[in-house]
Short mmCIF file of C-alpha atoms and ligand atoms in Angstrom, two decimals:
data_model
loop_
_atom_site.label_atom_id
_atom_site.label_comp_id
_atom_site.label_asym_id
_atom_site.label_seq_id
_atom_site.Cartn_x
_atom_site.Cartn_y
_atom_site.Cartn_z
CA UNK A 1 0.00 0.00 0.00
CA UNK A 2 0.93 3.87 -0.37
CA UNK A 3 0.62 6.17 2.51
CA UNK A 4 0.92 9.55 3.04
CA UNK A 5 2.49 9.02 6.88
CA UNK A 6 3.27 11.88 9.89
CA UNK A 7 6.23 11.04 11.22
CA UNK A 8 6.76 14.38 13.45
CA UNK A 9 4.05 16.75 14.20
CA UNK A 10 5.32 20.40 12.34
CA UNK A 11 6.56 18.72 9.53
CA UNK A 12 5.60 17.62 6.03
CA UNK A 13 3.87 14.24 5.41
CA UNK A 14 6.12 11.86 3.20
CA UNK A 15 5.36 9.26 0.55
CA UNK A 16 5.60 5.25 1.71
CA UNK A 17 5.08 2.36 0.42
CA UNK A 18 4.12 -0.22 3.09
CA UNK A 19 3.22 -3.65 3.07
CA UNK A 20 -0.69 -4.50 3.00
CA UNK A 21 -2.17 -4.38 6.47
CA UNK A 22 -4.06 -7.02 7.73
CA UNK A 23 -7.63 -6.89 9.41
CA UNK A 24 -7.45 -8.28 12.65
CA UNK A 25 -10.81 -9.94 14.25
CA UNK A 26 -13.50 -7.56 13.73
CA UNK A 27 -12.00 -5.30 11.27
CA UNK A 28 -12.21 -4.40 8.01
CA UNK A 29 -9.50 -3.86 5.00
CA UNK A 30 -10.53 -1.28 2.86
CA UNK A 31 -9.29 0.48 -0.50
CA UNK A 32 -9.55 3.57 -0.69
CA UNK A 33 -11.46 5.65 -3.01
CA UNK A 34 -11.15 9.10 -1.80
CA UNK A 35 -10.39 10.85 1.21
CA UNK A 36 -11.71 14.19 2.27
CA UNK A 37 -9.26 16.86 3.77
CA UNK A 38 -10.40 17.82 7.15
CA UNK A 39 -9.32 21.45 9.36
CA UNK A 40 -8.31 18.86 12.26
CA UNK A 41 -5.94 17.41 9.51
CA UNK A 42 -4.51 20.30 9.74
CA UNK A 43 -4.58 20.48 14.06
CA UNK A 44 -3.14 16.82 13.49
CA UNK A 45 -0.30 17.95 11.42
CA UNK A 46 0.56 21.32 12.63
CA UNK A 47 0.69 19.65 16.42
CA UNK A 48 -2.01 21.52 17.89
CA UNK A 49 -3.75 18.22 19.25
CA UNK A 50 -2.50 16.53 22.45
CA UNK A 51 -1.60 13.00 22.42
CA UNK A 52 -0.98 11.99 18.87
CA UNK A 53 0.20 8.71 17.81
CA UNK A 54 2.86 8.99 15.48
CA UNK A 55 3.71 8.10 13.15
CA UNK A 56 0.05 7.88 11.93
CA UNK A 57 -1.29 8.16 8.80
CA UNK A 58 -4.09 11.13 8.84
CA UNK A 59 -7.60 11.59 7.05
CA UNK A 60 -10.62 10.79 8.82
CA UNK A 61 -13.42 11.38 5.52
CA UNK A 62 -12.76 7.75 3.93
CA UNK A 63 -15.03 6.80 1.11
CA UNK A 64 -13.75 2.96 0.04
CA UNK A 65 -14.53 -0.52 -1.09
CA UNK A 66 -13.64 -3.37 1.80
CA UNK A 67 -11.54 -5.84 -0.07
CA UNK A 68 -10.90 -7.88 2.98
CA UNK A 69 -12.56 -9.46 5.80
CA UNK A 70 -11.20 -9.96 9.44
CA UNK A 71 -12.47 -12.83 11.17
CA UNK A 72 -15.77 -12.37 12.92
CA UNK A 73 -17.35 -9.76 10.74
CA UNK A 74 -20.72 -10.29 9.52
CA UNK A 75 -21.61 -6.97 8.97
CA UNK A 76 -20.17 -6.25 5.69
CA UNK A 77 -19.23 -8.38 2.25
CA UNK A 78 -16.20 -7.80 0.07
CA UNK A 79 -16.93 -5.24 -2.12
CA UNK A 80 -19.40 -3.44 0.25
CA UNK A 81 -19.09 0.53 -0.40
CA UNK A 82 -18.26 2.00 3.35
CA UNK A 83 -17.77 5.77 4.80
CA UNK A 84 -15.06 5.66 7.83
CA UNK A 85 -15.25 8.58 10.13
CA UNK A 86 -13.72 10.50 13.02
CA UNK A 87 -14.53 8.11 15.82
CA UNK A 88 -12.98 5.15 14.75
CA UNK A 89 -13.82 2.91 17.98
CA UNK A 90 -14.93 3.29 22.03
CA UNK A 91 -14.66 1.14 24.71
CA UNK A 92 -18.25 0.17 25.30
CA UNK A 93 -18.50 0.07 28.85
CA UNK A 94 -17.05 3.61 30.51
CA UNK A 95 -19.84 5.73 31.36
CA UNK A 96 -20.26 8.03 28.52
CA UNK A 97 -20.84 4.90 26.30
CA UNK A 98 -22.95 3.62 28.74
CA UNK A 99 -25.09 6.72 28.79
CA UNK A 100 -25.47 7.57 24.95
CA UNK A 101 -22.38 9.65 24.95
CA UNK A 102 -20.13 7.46 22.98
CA UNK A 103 -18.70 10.48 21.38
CA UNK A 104 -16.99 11.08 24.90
CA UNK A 105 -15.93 7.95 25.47
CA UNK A 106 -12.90 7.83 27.94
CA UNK A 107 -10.64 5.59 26.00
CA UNK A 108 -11.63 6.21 22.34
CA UNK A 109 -9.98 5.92 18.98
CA UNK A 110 -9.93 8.44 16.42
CA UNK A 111 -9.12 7.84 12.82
CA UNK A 112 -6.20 9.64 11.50
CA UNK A 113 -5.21 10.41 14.68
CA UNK A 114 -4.77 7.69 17.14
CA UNK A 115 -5.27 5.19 14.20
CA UNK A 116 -4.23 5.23 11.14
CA UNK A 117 -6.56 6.81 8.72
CA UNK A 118 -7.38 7.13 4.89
CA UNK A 119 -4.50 9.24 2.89
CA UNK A 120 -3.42 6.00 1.78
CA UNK A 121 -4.65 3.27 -0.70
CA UNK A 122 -5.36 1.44 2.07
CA UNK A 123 -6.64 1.53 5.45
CA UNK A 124 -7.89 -0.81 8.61
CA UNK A 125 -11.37 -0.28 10.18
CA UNK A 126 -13.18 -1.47 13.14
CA UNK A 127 -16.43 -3.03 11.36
CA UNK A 128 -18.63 -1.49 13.95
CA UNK A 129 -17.54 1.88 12.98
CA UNK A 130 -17.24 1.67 9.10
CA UNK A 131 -21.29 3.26 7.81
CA UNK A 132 -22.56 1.25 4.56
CA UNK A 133 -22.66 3.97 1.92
CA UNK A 134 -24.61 1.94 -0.92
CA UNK A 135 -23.84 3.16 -4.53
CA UNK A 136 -25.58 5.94 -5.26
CA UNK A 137 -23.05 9.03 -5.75
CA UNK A 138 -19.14 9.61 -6.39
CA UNK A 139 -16.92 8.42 -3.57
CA UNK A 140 -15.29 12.15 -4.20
CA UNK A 141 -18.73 13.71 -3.51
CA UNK A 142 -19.57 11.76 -0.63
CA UNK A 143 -15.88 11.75 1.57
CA UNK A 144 -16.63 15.54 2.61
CA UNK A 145 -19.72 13.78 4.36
CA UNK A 146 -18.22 11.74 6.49
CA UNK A 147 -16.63 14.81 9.18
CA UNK A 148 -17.64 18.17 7.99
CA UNK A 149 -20.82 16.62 7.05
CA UNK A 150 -21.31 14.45 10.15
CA UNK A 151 -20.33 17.13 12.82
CA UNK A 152 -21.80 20.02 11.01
CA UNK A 153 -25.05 17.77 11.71
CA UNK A 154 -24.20 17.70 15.16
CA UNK A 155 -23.69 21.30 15.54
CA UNK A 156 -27.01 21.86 13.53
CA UNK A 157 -28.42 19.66 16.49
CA UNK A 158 -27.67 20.89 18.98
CA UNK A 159 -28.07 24.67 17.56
CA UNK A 160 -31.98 23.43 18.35
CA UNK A 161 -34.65 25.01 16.84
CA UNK A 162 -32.87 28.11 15.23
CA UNK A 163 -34.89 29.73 12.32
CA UNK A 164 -32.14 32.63 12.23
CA UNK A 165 -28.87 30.66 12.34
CA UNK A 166 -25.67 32.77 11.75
CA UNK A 167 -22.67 30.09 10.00
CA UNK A 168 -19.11 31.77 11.05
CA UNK A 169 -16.91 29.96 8.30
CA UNK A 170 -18.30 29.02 5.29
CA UNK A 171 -16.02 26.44 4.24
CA UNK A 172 -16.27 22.05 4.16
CA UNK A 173 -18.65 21.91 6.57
CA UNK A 174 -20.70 25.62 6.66
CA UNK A 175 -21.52 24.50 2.97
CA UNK A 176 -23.03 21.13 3.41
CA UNK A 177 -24.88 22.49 7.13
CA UNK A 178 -26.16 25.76 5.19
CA UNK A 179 -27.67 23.30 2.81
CA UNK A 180 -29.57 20.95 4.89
CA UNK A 181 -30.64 24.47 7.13
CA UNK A 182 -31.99 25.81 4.25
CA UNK A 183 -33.85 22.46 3.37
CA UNK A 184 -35.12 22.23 7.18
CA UNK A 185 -36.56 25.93 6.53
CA UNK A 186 -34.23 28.20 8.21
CA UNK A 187 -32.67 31.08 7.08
CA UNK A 188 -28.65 31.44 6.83
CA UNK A 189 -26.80 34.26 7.70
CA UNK A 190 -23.14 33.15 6.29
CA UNK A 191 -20.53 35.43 8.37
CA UNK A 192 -16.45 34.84 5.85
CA UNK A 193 -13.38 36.03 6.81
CA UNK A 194 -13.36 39.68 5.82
CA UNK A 195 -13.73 40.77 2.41
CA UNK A 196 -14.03 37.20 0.90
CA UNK A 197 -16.40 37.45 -1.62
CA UNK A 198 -15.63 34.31 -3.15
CA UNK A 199 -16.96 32.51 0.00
CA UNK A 200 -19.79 35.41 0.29
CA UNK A 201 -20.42 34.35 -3.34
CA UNK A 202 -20.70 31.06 -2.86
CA UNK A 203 -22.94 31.18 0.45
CA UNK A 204 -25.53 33.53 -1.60
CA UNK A 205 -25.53 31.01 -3.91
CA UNK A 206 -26.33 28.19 -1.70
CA UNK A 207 -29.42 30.15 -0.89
CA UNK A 208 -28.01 32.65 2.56
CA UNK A 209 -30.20 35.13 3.32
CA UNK A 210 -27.35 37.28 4.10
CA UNK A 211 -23.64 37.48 4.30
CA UNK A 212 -21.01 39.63 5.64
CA UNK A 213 -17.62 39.91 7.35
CA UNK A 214 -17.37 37.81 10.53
CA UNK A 215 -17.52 41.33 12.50
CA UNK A 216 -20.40 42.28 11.14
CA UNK A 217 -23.64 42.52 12.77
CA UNK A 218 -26.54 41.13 10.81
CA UNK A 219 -30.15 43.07 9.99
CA UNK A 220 -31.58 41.03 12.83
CA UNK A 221 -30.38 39.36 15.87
CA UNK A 222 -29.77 35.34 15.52
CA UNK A 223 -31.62 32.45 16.97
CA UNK A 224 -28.13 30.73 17.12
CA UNK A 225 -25.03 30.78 15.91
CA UNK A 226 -22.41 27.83 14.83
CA UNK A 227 -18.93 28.75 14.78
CA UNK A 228 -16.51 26.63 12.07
CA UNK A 229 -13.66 28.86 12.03
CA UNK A 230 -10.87 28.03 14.86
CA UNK A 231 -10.91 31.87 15.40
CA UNK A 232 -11.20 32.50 19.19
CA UNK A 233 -12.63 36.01 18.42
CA UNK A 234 -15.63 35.19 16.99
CA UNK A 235 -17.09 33.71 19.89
CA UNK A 236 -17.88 37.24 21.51
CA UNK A 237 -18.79 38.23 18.22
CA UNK A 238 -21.17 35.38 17.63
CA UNK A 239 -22.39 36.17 21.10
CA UNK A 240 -22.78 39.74 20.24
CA UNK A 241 -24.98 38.50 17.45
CA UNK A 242 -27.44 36.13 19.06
CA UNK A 243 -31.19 37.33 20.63
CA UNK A 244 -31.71 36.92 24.23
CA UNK A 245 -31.51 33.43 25.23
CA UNK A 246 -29.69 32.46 21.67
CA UNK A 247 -27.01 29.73 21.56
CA UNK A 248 -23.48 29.92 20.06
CA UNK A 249 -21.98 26.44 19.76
CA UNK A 250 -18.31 26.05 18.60
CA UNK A 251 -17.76 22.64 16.53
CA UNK A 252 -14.03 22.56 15.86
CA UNK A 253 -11.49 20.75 17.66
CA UNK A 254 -9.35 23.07 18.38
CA UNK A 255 -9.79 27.08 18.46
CA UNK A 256 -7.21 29.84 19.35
CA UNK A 257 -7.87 31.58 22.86
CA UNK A 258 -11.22 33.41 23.47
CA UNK A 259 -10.11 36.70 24.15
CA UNK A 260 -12.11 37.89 26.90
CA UNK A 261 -15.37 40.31 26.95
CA UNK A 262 -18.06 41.55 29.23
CA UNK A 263 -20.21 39.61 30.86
CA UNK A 264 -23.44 41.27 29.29
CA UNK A 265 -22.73 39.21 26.12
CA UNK A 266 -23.53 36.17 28.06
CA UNK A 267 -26.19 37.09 29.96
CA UNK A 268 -29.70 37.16 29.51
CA UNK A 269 -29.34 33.57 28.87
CA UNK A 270 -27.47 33.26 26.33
CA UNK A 271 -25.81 29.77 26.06
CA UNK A 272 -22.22 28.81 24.72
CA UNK A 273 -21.60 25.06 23.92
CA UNK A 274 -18.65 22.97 22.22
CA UNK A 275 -19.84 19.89 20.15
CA UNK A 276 -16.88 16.84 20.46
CA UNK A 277 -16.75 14.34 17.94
CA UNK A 278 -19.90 11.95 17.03
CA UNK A 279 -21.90 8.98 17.83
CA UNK A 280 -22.51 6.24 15.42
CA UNK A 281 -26.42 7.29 15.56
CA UNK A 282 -24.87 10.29 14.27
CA UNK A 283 -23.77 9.00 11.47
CA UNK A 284 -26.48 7.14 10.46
CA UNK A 285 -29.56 9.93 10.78
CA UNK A 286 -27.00 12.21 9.03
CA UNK A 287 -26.60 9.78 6.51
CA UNK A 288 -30.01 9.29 6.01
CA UNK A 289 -31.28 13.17 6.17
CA UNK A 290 -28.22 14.53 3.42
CA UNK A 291 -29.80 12.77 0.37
CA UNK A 292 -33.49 14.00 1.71
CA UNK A 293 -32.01 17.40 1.74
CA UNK A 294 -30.48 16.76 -1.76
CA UNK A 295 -26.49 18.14 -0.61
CA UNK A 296 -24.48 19.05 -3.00
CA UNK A 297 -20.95 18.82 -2.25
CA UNK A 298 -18.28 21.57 -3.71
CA UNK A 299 -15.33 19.34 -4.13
CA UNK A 300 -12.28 19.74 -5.80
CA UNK A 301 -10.03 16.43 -6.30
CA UNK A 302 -6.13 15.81 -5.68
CA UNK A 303 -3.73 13.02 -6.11
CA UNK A 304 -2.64 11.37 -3.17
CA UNK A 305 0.87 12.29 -3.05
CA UNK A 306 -0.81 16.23 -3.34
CA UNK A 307 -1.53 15.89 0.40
CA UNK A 308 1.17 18.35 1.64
CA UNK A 309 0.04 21.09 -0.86
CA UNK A 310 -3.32 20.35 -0.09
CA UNK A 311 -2.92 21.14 3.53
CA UNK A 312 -1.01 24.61 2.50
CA UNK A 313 -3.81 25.67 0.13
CA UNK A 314 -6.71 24.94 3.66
CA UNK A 315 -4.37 26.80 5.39
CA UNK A 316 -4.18 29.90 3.55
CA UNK A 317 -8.33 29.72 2.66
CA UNK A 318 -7.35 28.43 -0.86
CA UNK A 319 -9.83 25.91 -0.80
CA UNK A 320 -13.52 26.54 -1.46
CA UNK A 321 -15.54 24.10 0.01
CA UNK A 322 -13.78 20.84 0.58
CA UNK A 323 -10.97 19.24 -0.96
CA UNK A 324 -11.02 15.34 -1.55
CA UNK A 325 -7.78 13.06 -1.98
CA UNK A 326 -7.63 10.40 -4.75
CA UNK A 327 -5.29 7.72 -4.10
ZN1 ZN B 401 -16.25 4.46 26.42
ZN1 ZN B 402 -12.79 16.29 10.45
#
């Protein structure tokens, strides 16, 4: 196999070719059709995530075919399209699994980050945490689905019943959400990075009400307010934004420091959350509800061994919507 391995957080990823892994009991070998570029690639890479195994093998939005079967798998059949995620396995028995908070689990494993992970022509899966995809759509289309789809969801969740929701960061996963919002009968109010009217552009186009700078206030105050960008600063500003009561949830991984601000843009109940990873039920009502909403991923493909440049170009806001690997 070919992988596109970490071997030191801070530096550059580098070409290998390894020898075919093996699914042990329970898991699943699949090929690799295409693997989405995620921001927390990026935390993974640049070291700004704790605890890393390395060297590891990143991407977490893995559209393949399993070509192999561990032993006791009977959930899948060679040849079976499959979508591997973030949350790549949990213990099962801590409390937060216990409780329906698997996506807290205590001793979890996250794809692309504490297992290896789908910037490679192969990769190894825990069965229980592989989705079946079916074979309706382009793997290329579809990877993007898998985190900034399956989060976004989350966020969208938990953003309750919003009908003014303000998206800070219009990028992978403020273009799928803004979508599926739109379907579910909201209005968007798409906040860019100043003066991008590429991104301003493209969120009119995917039906926003309204967009603006991320310091902007908007015509009328928000019902809630999900924050993409890992910009520490807009959380006051997102604050500043919502009504009375409103909620501002942050759904990245990682964000710079919140700089701090007066207490009166917290009060009157105003509520700030974090959303952490997903559950496997997730997965599956957010695989269900994208093809209901009819989502339309804005995708634009690389080779494999493009992964470094790839990672430069999210960086700098090069990318609009999400960018897919092809081994
Ligand atoms: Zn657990
Ligand atoms: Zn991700």
């Amino acid at each position: 196999m070919r992988a596109m391995v970490l071997t030191a957080q801070g530096s550059p990823l580098r070409l290998e070719e390894r020898p075919d892994p093996q699914p042990g009991g329970g898991e699943i070998r699949v090929a690799v059709g295409a693997c989405g570029v995620c921001r927390t690639d990026l935390h993974v890479v640049d070291g700004e995530l704790p605890d890393i195994k390395c060297p590891i093998v990143p991407g977490h939005e893995i559209v393949g075919r399993v070509d192999l079967i561990g032993p006791n798998v009977t959930t899948h059949r060679i040849g079976d399209r499959v979508g591997i995620p973030w949350l790549g396995y949990t213990c099962g028995i801590c409390r937060f699994c216990r409780e329906r908070m698997e996506n807290l689990c205590d001793r979890p494993l996250f794809t692309g980050y504490t297992r290896d992970g789908g910037f490679a022509s192969h990769t190894i899966a825990d069965a229980r945490y592989a989705f079946p995809l079916g074979d309706d759509g382009d793997d290329v289309s579809i990877a993007p689905l898998l985190c900034a789809g399956l989060i976004g969801w989350r966020s969208l969740v938990m953003a309750g019943n919003a009908e003014r929701l303000g998206i800070y960061g219009f990028g992978a996963a403020g273009h799928i959400i803004a979508q599926i919002a739109k379907w579910q009968g909201r209005s968007v109010y798409a906040f860019t990075r100043g003066g991008d009217v590429v991104a301003q552009e493209f969120a009119r186009r995917l039906g926003a009400v309204w967009v603006g700078a991320s310091d902007d206030a908007p015509d009328r105050p928000l019902d809630a307010a999900i924050i993409y960008a890992p910009a520490g600063e807009l959380v006051p500003a997102a604050l500043r934004a919502v009504r009375k009561g409103g909620r501002v949830v942050c759904a990245g991984i990682h964000m710079s420091d919140i700089p701090s601000f007066p207490y009166a843009l917290l009060w009157e109940e105003r509520q700030l959350v974090s959303v952490a990873n997903l559950t496997r039920q997730d997965g599956l009502d957010f695989l269900k509800v994208a093809p209901l909403a009819g989502v339309k991923t804005q995708t634009t493909a690389f080779p494999l061994d493009q992964a470094n440049e790839v990672l430069s170009k999210l960086r700098t806001g090069q990318i609009l919507g999400a960018a897919v690997l092809r081994p």
